[in-house]
PDB file of C-alpha atoms in Angstrom:
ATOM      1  CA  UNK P 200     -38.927 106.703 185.926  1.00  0.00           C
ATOM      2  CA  UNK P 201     -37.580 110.351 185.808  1.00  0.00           C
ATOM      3  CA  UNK P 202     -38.955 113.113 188.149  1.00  0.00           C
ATOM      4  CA  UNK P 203     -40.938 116.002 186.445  1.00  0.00           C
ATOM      5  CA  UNK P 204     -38.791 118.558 187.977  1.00  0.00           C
ATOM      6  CA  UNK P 205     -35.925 119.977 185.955  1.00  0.00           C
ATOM      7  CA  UNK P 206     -34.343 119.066 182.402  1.00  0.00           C
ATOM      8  CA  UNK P 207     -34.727 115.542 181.280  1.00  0.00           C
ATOM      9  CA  UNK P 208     -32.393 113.378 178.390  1.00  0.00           C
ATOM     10  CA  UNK P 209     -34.490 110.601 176.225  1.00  0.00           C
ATOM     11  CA  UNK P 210     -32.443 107.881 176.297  1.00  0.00           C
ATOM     12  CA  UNK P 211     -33.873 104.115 174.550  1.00  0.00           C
ATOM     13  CA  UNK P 212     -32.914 101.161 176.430  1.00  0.00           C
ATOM     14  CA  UNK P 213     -33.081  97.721 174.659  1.00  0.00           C
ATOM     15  CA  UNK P 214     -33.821  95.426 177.054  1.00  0.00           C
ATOM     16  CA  UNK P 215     -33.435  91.257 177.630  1.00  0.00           C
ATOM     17  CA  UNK P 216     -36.094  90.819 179.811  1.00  0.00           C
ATOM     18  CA  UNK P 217     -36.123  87.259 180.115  1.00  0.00           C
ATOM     19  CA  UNK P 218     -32.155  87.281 180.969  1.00  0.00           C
ATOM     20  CA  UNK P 219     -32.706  90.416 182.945  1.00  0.00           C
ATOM     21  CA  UNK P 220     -30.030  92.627 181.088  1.00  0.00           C
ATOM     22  CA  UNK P 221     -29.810  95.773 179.262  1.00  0.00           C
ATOM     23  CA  UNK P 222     -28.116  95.211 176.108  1.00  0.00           C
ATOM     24  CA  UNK P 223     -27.262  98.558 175.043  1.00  0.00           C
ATOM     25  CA  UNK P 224     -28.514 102.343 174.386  1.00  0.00           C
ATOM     26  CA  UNK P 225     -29.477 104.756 171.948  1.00  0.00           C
ATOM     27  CA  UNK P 226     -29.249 108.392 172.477  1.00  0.00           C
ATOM     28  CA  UNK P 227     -28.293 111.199 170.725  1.00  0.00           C
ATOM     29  CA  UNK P 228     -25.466 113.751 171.597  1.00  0.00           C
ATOM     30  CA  UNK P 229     -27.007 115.238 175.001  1.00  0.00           C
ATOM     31  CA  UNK P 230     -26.601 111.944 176.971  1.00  0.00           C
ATOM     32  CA  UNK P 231     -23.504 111.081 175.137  1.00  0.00           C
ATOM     33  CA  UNK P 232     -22.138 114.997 176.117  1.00  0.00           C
ATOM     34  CA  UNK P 233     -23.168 113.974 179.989  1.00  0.00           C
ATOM     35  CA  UNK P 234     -21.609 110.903 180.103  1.00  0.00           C
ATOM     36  CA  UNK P 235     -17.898 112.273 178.686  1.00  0.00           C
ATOM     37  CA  UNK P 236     -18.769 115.304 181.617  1.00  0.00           C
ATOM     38  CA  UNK P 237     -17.874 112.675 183.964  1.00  0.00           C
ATOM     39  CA  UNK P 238     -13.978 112.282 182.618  1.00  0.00           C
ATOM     40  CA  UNK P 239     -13.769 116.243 183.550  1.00  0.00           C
ATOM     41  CA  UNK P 240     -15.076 116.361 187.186  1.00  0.00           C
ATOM     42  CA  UNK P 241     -12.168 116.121 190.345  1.00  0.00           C
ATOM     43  CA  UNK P 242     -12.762 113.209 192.453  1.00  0.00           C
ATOM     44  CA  UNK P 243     -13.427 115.198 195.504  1.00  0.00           C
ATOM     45  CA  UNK P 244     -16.452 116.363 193.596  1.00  0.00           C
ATOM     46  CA  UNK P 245     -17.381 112.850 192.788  1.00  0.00           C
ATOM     47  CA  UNK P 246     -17.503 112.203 196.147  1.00  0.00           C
ATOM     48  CA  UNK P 247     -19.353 115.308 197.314  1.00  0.00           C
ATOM     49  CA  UNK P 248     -21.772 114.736 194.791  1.00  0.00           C
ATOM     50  CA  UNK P 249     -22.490 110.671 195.476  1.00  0.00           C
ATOM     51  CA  UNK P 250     -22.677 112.336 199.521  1.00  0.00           C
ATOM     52  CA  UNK P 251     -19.372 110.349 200.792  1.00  0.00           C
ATOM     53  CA  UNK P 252     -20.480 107.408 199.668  1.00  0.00           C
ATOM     54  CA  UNK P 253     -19.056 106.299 196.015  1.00  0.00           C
ATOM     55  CA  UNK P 254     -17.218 103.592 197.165  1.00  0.00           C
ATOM     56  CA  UNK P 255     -13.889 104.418 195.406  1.00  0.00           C
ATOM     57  CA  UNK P 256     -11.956 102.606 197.369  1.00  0.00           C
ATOM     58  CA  UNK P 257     -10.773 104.698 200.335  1.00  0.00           C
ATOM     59  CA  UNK P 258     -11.669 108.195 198.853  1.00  0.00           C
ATOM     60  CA  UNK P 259     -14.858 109.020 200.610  1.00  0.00           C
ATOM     61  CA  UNK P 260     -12.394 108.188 204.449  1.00  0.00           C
ATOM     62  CA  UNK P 261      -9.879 110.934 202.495  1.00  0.00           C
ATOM     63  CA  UNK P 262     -12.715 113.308 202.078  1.00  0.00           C
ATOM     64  CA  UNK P 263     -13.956 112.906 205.460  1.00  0.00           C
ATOM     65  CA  UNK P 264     -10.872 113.381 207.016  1.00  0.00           C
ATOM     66  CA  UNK P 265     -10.348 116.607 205.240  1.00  0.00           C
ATOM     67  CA  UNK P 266     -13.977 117.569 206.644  1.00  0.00           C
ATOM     68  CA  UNK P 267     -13.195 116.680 210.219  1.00  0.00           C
ATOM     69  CA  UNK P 268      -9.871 118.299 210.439  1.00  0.00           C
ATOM     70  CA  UNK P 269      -9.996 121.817 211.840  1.00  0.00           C
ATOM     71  CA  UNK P 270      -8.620 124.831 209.483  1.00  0.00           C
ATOM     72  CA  UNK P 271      -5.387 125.348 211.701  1.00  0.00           C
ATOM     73  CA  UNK P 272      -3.930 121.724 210.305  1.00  0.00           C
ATOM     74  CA  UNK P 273      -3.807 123.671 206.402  1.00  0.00           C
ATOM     75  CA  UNK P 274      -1.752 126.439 205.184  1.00  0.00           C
ATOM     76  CA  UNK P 275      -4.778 128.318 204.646  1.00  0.00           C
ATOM     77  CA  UNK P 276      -8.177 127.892 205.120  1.00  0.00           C
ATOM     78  CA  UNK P 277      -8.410 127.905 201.042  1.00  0.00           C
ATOM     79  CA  UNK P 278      -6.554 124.963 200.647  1.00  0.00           C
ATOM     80  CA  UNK P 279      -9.629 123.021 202.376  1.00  0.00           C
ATOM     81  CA  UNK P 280     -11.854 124.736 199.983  1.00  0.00           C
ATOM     82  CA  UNK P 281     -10.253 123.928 197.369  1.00  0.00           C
ATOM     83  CA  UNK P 282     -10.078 119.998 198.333  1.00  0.00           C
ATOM     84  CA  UNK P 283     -13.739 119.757 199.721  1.00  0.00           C
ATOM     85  CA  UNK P 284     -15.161 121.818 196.379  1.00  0.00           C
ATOM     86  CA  UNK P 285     -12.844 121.846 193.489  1.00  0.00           C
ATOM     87  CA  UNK P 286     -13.152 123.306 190.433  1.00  0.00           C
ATOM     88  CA  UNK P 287     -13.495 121.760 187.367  1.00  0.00           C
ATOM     89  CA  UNK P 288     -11.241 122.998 184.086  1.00  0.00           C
ATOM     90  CA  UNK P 289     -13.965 122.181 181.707  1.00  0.00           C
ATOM     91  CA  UNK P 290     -16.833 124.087 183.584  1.00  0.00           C
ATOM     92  CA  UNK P 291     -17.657 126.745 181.152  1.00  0.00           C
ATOM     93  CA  UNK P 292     -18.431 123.691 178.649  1.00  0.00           C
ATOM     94  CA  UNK P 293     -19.761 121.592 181.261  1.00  0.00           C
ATOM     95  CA  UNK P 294     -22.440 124.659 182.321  1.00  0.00           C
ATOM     96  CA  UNK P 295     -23.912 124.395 178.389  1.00  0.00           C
ATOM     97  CA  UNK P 296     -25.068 120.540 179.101  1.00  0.00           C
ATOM     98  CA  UNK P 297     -28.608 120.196 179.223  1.00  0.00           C
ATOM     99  CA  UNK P 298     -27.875 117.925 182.446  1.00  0.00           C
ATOM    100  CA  UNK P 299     -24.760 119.413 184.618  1.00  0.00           C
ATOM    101  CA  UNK P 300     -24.026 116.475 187.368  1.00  0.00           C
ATOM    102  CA  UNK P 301     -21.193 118.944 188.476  1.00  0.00           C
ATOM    103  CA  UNK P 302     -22.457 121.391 190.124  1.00  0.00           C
ATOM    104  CA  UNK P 303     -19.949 123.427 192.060  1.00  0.00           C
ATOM    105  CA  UNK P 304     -20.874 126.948 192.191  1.00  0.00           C
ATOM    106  CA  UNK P 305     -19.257 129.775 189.371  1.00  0.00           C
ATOM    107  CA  UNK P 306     -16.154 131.112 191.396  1.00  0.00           C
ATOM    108  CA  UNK P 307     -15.343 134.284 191.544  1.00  0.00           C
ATOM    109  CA  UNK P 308     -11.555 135.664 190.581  1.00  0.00           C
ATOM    110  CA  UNK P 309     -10.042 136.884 193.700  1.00  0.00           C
ATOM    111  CA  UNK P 310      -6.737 139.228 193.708  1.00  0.00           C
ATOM    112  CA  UNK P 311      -4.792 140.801 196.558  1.00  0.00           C
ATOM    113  CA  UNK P 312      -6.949 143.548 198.278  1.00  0.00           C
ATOM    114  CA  UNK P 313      -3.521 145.626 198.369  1.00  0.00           C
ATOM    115  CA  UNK P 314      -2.997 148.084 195.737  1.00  0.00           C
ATOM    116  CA  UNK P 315       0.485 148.234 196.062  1.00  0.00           C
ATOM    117  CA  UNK P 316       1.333 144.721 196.107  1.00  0.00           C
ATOM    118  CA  UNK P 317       3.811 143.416 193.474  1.00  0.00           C
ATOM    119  CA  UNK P 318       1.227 140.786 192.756  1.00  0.00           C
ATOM    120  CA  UNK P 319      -0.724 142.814 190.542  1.00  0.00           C
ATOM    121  CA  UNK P 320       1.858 143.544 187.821  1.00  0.00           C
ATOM    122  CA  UNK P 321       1.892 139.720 187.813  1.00  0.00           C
ATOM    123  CA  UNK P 322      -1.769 139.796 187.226  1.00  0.00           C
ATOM    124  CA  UNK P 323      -1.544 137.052 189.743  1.00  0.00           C
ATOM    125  CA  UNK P 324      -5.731 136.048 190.877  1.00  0.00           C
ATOM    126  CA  UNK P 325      -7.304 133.079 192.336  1.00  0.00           C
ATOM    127  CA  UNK P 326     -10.345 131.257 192.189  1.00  0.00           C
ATOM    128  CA  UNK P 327     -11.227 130.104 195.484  1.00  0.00           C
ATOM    129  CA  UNK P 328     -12.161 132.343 198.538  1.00  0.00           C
ATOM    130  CA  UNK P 329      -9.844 133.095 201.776  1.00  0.00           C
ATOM    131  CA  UNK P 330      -6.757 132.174 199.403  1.00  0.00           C
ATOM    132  CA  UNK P 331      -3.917 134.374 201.000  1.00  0.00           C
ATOM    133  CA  UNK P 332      -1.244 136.349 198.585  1.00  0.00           C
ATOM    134  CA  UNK P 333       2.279 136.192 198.432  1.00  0.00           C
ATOM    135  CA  UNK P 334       2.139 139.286 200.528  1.00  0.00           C
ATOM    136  CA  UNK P 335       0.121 137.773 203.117  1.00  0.00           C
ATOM    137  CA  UNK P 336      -2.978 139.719 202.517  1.00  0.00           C
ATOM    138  CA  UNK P 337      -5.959 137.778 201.658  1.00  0.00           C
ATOM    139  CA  UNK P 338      -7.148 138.478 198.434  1.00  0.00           C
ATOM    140  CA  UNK P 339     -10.584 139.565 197.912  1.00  0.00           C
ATOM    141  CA  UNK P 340     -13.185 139.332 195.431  1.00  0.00           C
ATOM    142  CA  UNK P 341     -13.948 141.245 192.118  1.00  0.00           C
ATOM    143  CA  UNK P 342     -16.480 139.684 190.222  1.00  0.00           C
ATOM    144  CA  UNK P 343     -17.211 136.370 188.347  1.00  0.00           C
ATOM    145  CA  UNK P 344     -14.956 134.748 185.543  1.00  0.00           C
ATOM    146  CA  UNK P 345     -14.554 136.485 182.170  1.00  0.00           C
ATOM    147  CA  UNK P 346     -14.873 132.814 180.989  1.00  0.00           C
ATOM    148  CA  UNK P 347     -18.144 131.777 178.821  1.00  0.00           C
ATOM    149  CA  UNK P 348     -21.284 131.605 181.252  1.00  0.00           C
ATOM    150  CA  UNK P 349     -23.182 128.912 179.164  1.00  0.00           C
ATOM    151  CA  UNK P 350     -26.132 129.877 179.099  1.00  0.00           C
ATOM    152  CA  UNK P 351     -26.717 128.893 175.478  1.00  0.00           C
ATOM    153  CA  UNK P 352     -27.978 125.638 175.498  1.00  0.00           C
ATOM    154  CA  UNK P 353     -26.834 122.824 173.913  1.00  0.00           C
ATOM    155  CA  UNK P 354     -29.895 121.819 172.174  1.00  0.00           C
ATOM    156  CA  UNK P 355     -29.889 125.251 170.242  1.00  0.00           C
ATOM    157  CA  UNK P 356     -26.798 124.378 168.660  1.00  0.00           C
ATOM    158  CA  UNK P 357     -26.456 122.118 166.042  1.00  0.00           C
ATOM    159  CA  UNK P 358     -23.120 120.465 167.693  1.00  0.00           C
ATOM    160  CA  UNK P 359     -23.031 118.885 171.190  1.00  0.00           C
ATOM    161  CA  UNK P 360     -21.082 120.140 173.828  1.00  0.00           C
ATOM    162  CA  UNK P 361     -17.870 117.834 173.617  1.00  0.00           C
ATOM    163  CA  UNK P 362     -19.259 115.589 170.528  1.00  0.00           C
ATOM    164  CA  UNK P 363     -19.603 117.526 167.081  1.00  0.00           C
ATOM    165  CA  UNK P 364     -22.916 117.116 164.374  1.00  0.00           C
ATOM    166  CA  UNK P 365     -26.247 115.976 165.363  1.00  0.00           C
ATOM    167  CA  UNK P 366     -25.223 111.751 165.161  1.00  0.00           C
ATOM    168  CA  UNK P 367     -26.763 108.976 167.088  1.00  0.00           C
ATOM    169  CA  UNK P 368     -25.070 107.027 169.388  1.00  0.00           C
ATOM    170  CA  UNK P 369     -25.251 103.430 170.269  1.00  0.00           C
ATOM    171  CA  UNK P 370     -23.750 102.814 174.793  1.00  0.00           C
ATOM    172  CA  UNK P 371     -23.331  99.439 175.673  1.00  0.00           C
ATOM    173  CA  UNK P 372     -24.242  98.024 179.176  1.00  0.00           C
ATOM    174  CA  UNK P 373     -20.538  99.462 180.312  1.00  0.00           C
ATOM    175  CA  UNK P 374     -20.556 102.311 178.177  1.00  0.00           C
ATOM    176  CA  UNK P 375     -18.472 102.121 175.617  1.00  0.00           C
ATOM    177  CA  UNK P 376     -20.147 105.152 172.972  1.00  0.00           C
ATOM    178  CA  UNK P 377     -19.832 104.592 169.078  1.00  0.00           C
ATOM    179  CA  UNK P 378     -21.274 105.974 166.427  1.00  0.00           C
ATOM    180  CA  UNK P 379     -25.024 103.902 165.606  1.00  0.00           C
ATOM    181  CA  UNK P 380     -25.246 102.244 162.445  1.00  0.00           C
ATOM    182  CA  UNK P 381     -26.934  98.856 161.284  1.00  0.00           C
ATOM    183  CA  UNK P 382     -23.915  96.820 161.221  1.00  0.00           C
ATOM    184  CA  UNK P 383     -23.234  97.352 164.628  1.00  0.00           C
ATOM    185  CA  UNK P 384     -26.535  96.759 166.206  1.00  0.00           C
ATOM    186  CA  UNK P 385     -26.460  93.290 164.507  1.00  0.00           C
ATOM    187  CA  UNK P 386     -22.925  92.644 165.282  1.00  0.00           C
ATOM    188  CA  UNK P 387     -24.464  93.200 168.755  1.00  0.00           C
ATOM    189  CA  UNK P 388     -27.324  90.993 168.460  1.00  0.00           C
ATOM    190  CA  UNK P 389     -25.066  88.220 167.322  1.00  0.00           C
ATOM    191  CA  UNK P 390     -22.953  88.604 170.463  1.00  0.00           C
ATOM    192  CA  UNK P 391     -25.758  88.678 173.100  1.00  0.00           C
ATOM    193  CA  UNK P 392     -27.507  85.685 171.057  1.00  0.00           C
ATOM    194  CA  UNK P 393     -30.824  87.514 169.887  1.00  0.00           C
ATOM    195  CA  UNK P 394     -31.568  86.229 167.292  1.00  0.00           C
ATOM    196  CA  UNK P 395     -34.899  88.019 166.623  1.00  0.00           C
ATOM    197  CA  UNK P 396     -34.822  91.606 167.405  1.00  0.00           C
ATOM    198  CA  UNK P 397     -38.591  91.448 168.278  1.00  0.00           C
ATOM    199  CA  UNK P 398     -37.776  89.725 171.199  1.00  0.00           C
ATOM    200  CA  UNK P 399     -36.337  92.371 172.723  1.00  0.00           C
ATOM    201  CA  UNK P 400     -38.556  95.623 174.794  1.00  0.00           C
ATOM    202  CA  UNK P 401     -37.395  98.991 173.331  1.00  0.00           C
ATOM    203  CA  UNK P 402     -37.842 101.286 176.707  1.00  0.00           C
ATOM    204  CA  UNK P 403     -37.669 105.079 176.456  1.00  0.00           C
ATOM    205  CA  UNK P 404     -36.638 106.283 179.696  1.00  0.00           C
ATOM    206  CA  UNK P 405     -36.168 110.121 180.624  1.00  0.00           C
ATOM    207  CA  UNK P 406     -33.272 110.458 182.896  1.00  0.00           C
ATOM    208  CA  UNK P 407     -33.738 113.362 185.410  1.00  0.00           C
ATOM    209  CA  UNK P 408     -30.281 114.907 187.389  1.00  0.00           C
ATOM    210  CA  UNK P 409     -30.540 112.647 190.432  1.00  0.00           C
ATOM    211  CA  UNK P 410     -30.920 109.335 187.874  1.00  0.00           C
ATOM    212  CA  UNK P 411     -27.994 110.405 186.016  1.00  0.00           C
ATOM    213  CA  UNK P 412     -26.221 110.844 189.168  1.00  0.00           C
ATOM    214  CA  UNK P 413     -27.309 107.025 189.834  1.00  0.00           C
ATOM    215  CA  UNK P 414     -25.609 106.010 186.590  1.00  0.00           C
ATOM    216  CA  UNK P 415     -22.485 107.995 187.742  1.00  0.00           C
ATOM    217  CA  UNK P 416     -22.491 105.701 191.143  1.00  0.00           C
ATOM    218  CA  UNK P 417     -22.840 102.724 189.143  1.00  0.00           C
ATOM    219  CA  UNK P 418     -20.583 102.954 186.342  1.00  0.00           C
ATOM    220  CA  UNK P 419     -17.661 103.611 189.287  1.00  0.00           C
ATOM    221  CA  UNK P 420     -18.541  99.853 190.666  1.00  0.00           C
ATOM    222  CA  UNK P 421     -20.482  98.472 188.006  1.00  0.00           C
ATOM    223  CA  UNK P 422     -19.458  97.186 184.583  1.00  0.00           C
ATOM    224  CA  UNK P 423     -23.138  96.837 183.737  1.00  0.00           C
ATOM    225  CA  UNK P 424     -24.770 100.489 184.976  1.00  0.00           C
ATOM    226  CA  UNK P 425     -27.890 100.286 182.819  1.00  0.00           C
ATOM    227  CA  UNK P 426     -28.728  96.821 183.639  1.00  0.00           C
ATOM    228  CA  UNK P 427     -28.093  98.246 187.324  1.00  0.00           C
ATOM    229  CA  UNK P 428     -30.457 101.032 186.813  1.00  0.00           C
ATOM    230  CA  UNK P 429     -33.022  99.371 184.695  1.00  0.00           C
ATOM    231  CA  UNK P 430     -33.719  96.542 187.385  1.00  0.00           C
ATOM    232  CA  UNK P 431     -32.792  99.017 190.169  1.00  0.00           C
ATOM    233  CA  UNK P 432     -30.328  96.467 191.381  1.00  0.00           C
ATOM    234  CA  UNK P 433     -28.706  97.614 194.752  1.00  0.00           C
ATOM    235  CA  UNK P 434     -24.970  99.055 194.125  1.00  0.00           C
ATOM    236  CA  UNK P 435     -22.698  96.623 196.132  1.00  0.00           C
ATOM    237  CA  UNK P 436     -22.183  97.104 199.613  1.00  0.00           C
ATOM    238  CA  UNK P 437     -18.446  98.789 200.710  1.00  0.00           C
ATOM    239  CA  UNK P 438     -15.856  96.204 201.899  1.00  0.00           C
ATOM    240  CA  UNK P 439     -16.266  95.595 205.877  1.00  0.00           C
ATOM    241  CA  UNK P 440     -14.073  98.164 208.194  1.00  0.00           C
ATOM    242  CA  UNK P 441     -11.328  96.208 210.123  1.00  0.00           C
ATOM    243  CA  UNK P 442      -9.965  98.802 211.990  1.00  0.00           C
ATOM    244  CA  UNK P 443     -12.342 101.995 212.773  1.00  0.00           C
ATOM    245  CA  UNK P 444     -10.864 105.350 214.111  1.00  0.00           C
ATOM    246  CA  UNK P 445     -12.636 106.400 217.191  1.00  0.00           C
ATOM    247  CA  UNK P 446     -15.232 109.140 216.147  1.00  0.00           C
ATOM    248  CA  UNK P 447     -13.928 111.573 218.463  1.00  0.00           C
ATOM    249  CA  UNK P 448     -10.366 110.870 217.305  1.00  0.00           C
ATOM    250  CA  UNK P 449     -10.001 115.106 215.825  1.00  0.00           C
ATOM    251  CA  UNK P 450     -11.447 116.162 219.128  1.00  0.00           C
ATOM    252  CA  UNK P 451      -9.262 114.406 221.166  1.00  0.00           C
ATOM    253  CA  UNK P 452      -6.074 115.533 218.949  1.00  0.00           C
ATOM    254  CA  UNK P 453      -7.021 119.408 218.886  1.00  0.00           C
ATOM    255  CA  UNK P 454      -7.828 119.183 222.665  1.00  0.00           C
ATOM    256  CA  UNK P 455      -4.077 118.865 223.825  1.00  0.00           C
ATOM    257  CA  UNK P 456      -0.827 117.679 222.397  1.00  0.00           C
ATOM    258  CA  UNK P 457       0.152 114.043 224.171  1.00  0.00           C
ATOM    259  CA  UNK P 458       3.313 114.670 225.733  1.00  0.00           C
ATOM    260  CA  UNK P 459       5.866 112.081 226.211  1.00  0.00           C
ATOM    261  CA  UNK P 460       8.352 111.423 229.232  1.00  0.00           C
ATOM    262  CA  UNK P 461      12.383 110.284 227.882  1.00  0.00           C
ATOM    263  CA  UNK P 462      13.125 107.441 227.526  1.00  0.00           C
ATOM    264  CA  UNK P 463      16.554 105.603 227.426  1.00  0.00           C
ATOM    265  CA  UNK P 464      17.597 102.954 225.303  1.00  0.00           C
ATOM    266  CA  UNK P 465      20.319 100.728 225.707  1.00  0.00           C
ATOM    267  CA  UNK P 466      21.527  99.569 222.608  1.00  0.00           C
ATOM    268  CA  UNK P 467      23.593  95.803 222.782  1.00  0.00           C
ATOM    269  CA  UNK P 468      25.446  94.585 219.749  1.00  0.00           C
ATOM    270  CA  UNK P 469      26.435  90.807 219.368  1.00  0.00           C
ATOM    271  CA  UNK P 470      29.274  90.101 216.902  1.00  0.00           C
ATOM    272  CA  UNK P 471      29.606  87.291 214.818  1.00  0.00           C
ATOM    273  CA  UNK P 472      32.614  85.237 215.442  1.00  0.00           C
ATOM    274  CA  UNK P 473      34.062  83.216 213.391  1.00  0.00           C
ATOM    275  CA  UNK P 474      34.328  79.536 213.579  1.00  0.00           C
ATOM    276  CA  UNK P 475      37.522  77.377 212.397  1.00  0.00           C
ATOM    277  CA  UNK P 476      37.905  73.599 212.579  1.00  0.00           C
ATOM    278  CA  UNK P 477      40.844  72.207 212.767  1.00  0.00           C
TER     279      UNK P 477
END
């Protein structure tokens, strides 16, 4: 199933073929290491990655409307950097896994191109390009993070990346990890009703980047994102749009401002009398 272009993670897939359902995974710690890399990622990066279309509810319409808007509706033109692309505070871990979904580019530290400025004895910096100093100078660039590249692999350590030792996992269908061990693959086979292990296909798959990325789309509107994969079931379409914006809605509001001619009001106020019988 995977592509034979870049890094690949074995992961073994017990399947129900006849009920059409993965039951659950095994893996060791690289895929579990991926799949707890997807707790530290922003969710305009989620959205970025899965190209505007992970179905979060209305998030992809948020990060389109940050696209569309011109740079003059910010306070600077970093603070739509920083929402279209933004970083992630696990990244020099994330950069060891043998699979990085994330993959925003290393930023560079930025600090105020004045000399002079008061910033400096604050050791004040930034990470994201065109951000503008207290001073009003825009700060420029001098050179990467100090912070751990990661270029060691994962693999050549005998720890994972987030997970420690060299264990076994068991994932169920909507990943939940734990530890493998024989009591809990039978306490699974009791629950999905095997009741001869032979019955089920064991199939090693080699996920590539683009089919981990499918198990990221899945497991955001999917409780069962191997079963998902495995079948290639199609994700569910996005609720129906009521009400559309016109497409050329940010044109039309950076062409002109709509001016409005007074208008009065007349303002009438009953009162509430009171009744009395007699």
């Amino acid at each position: 199933m995977a592509t034979n272009e870049g890094p690949t993670i074995e992961v073994k897939l017990f399947v129900d073929k006849e009920k059409k359902k993965v039951l659950f995974a095994g893996s060791e710690k690289e895929f579990v290491d991926v799949l707890f890399s997807f707790l530290t990622m922003p969710l305009g990066t989620i959205v970025r990655l899965l190209g505007k279309q992970s179905q979060m509810g209305c998030l992809d319409e948020v990060y389109k409307s940050v696209e569309d808007l011109s740079t003059g509706f910010f306070q600077t033109k970093a603070c739509k950097g920083m929402l279209l692309a933004p970083l992630n505070a696990a990244y020099s871990h994330c950069s060891r896994l043998k699979i990085n979904v994330d993959d925003t580019k290393v930023r560079a530290v930025y600090v105020c191109k004045d000399a002079d400025c008061c910033a400096h004895l604050d050791n004040a910096f930034s990470s994201v390009p065109d951000t503008v100093c207290k001073c009003g100078e825009v700060m420029q660039s001098v050179g990467q993070s100090s912070q751990n590249d990661g270029s060691a692999a994962s693999g050549d350590s005998e720890d994972g990346v987030f997970v420690k030792g060299c264990l076994k996992f068991i994932i169920t269908d909507d990943f939940q990890v734990a530890p493998a061990s024989t009591s809990l693959m039978l306490s699974l086979f009791e629950k999905f009703g095997v009741r001869d292990p032979i019955d089920l296909d064991k199939e090693v798959v080699n996920l590539s980047l683009d089919e981990t990325n499918n198990l990221l789309k899945r497991s955001l509107t999917s409780k069962q994102p191997f079963t998902g994969y495995y079948f290639d079931v199609p994700t569910p379409p996005e609720d129906t749009i009521l009400d559309t914006l016109p497409p050329n809605l940010h044109e039309q509001a950076n062409k002109a401002e709509q001016k409005f001619d007074d208008v009065k009001i007349k303002v009438l106020q009953a009162k509430k009398i009171p009744l009395s019988f007699h």
